[in-house]
Coordinates of C-alpha atoms in Angstrom, one line a residue:
X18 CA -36.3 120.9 11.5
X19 CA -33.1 118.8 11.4
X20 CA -35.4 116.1 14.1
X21 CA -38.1 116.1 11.8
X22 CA -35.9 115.2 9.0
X23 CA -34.4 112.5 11.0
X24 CA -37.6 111.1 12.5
X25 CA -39.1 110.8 9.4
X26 CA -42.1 113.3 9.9
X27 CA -40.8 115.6 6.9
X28 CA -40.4 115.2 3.2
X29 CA -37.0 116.6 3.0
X30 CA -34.4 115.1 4.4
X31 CA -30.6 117.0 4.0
X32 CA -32.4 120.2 3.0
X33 CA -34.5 122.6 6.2
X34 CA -37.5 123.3 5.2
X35 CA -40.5 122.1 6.2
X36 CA -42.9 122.5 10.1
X37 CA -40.1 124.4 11.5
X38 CA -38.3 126.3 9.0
X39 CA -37.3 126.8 5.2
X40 CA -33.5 127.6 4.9
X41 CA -34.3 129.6 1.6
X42 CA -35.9 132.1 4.0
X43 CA -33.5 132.1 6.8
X44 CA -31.5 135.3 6.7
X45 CA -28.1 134.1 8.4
X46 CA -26.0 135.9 10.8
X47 CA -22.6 134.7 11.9
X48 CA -23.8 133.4 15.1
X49 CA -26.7 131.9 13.1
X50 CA -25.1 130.1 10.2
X51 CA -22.3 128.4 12.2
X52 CA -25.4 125.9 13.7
X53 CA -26.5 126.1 10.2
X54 CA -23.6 124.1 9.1
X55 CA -23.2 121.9 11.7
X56 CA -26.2 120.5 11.5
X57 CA -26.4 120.7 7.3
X58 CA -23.3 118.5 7.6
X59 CA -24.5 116.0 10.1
X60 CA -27.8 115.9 7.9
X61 CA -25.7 115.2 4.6
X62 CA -23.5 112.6 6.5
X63 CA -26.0 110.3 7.9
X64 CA -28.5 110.7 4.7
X65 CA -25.7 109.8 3.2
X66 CA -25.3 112.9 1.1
X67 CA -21.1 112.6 1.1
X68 CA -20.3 115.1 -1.4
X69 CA -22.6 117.8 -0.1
X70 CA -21.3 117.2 3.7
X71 CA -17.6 117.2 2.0
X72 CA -18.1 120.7 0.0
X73 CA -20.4 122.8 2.2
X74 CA -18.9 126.2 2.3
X75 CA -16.9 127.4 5.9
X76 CA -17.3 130.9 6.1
X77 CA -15.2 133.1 7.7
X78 CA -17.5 133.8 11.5
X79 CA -18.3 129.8 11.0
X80 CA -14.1 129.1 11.6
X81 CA -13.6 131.6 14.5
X82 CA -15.9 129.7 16.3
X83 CA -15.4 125.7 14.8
X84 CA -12.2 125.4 16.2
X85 CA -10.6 122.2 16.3
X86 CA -8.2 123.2 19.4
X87 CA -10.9 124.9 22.4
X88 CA -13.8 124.2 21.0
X89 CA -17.3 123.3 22.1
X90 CA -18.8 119.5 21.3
X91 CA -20.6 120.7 18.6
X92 CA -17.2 121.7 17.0
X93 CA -15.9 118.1 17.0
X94 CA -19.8 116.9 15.7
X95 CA -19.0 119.5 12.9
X96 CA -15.6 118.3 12.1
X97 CA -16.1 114.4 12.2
X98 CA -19.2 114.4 10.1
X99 CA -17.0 116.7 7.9
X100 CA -14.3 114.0 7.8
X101 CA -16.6 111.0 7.5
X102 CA -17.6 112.7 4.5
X103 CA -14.5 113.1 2.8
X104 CA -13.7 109.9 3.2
X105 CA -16.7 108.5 2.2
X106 CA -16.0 110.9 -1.2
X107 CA -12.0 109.5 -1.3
X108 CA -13.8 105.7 -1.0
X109 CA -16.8 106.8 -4.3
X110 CA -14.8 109.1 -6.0
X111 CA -11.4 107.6 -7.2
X112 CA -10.0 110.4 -9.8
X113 CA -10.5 112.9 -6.3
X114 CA -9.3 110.1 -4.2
X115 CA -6.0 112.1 -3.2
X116 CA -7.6 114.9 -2.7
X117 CA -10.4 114.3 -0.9
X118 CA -7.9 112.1 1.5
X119 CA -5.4 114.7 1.8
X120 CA -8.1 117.2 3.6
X121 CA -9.8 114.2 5.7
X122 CA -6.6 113.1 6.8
X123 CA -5.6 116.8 8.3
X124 CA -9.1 117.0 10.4
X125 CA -8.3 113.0 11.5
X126 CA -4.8 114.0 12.8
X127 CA -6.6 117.1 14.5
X128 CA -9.5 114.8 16.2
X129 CA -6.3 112.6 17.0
X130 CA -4.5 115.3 18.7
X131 CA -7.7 116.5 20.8
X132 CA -7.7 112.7 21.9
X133 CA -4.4 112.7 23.3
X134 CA -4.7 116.0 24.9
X135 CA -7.4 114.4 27.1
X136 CA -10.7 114.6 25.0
X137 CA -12.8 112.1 25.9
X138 CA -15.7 113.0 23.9
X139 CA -13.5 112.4 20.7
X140 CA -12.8 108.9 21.5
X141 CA -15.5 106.6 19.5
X142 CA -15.1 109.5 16.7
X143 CA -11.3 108.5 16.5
X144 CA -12.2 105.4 16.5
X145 CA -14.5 105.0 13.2
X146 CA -12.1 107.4 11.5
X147 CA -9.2 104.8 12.2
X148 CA -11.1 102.3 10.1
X149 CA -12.3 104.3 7.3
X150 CA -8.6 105.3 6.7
X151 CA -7.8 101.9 7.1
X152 CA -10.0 100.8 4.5
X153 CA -8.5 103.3 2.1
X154 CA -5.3 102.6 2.7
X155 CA -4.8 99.0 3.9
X156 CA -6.6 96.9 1.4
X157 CA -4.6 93.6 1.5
X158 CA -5.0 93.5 5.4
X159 CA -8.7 93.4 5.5
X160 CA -9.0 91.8 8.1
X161 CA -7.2 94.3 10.3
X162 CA -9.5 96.7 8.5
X163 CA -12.5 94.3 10.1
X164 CA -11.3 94.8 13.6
X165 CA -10.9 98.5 13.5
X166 CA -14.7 98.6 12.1
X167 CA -15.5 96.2 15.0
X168 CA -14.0 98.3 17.7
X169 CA -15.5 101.4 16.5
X170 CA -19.3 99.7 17.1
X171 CA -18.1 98.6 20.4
X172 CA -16.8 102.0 21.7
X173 CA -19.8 103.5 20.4
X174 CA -21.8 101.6 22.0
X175 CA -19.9 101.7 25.4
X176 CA -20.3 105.5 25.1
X177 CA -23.9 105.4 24.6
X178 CA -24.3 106.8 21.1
X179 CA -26.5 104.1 19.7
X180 CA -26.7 106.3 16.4
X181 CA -23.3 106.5 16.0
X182 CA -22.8 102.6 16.2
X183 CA -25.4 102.5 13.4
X184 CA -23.2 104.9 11.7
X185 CA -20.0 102.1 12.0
X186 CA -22.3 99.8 11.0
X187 CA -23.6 101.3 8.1
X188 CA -20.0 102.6 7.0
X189 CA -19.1 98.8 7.3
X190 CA -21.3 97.9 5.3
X191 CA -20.6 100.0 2.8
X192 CA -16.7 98.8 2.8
X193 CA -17.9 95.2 2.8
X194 CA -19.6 95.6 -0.3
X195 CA -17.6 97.4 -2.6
X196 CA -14.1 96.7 -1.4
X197 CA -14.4 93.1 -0.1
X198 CA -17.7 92.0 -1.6
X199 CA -18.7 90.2 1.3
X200 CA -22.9 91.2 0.5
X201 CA -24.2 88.8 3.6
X202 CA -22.0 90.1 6.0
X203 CA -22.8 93.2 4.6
X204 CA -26.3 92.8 4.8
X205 CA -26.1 91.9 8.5
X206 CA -24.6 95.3 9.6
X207 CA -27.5 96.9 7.4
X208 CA -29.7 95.5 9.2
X209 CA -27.8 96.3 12.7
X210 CA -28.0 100.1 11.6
X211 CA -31.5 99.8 11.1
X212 CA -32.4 98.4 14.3
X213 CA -30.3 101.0 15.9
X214 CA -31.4 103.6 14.3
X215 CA -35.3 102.2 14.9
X216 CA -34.7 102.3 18.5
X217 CA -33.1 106.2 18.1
X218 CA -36.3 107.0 16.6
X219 CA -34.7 108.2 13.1
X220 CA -37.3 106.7 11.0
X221 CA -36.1 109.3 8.5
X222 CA -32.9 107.4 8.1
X223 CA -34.2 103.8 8.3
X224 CA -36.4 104.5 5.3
X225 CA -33.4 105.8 3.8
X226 CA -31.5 102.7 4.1
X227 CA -34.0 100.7 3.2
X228 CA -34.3 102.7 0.0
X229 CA -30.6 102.2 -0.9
X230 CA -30.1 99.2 0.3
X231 CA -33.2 97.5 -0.7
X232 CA -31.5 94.8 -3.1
X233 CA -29.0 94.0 -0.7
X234 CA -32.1 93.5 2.0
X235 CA -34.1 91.1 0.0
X236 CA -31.3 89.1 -0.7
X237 CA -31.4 85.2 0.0
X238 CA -29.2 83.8 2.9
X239 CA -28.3 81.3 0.5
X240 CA -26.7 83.4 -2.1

């Protein structure tokens, strides 16, 4: 259901229901709700559904088997999307900022630590997590901020994961318009996560930017 969402062929988009399931009829196990919130919080994060991805609940079963330390891939999925999130709610949200930084800092120093212990697979997540924490924390060095963003496309890219460069380039985005207010530069990297996500075949999420973004799209190069 979650690549029907993405490829645009349902109505729903965060929520499971539609060709190949309805979540409000799934009767969850332990072994069957840990997928269930993996993929609800990779849904929420690239629909752009922060605050869902940031509070969806970790049940007891869903820990023994998300670990950060041992782990399968789908456990550091799970955990960066989480992150992402978090951030992306410490960036909207300013009375929760501390908050929502506190716990998104504690899965980044985790993500951090499977990188130095050898993970690979971790190593374009790092990287896009380096800049939003940047851009929460270092707002008179923007430019530093720039490169970090920069770097994370290019790793993702390197790795393969064109959908998590349009990720970086959408989270970018985001930081270029409300923290720098750079809107053409901005609308450039919008327009970079719609091509890349056109050619992953999410034409879920491409109408979804255009939706949100659709002012920033019809701007004029000359404004």
């Amino acid at each position: 259901q979650f690549c029907f969402n993405l490829m645009g062929s349902s109505n729903s988009t965060v929520e499971l229901d539609g060709k190949a399931m309805d979540e409000k009829e799934v009767i969850f196990t332990d072994a069957s709700h840990t997928p269930f919130v993996v993929v609800k919080t990779i849904a929420s994060c690239l629909f752009g559904r922060y605050e869902l991805g940031a509070h969806l609940a970790i049940k007891k079963g869903d820990k023994q088997i998300l670990k950060m330390i041992g782990g399968d891939f789908s456990s550091m999925m799970f955990w960066f999307h989480r992150c992402l999130c978090l951030y992306a709610m410490a960036r909207r949200n300013k009375t929760k900022k501390r908050q929502y930084m506190s716990q998104a800092k504690h899965i980044h120093k985790g993500l951090t630590n499977s990188l130095n212990n050898k993970n690979p697979n971790v190593l374009h997540y790092v990287s896009l997590l380096d800049a939003e924490k940047a851009a929460l924390t270092q707002k008179k060095n923007q430019e530093d901020v720039r490169k970090l963003y920069f770097a994370a496309i290019t790793m993702s890219r390197r790795v393969g994961c064109a959908h998590d460069a349009a990720l970086v380039q959408e989270r970018f985005a985001d930081y270029l318009l409300n923290s720098v207010g750079d809107s053409q530069e901005a609308k450039y990297h919008i327009k970079g996560a719609i091509q890349r996500y056109t050619n992953w075949g999410a034409m879920g999420i491409v109408e979804h930017l255009c939706n949100k973004y659709q002012d920033v799209l019809a701007c004029s190069s000359t404004h």
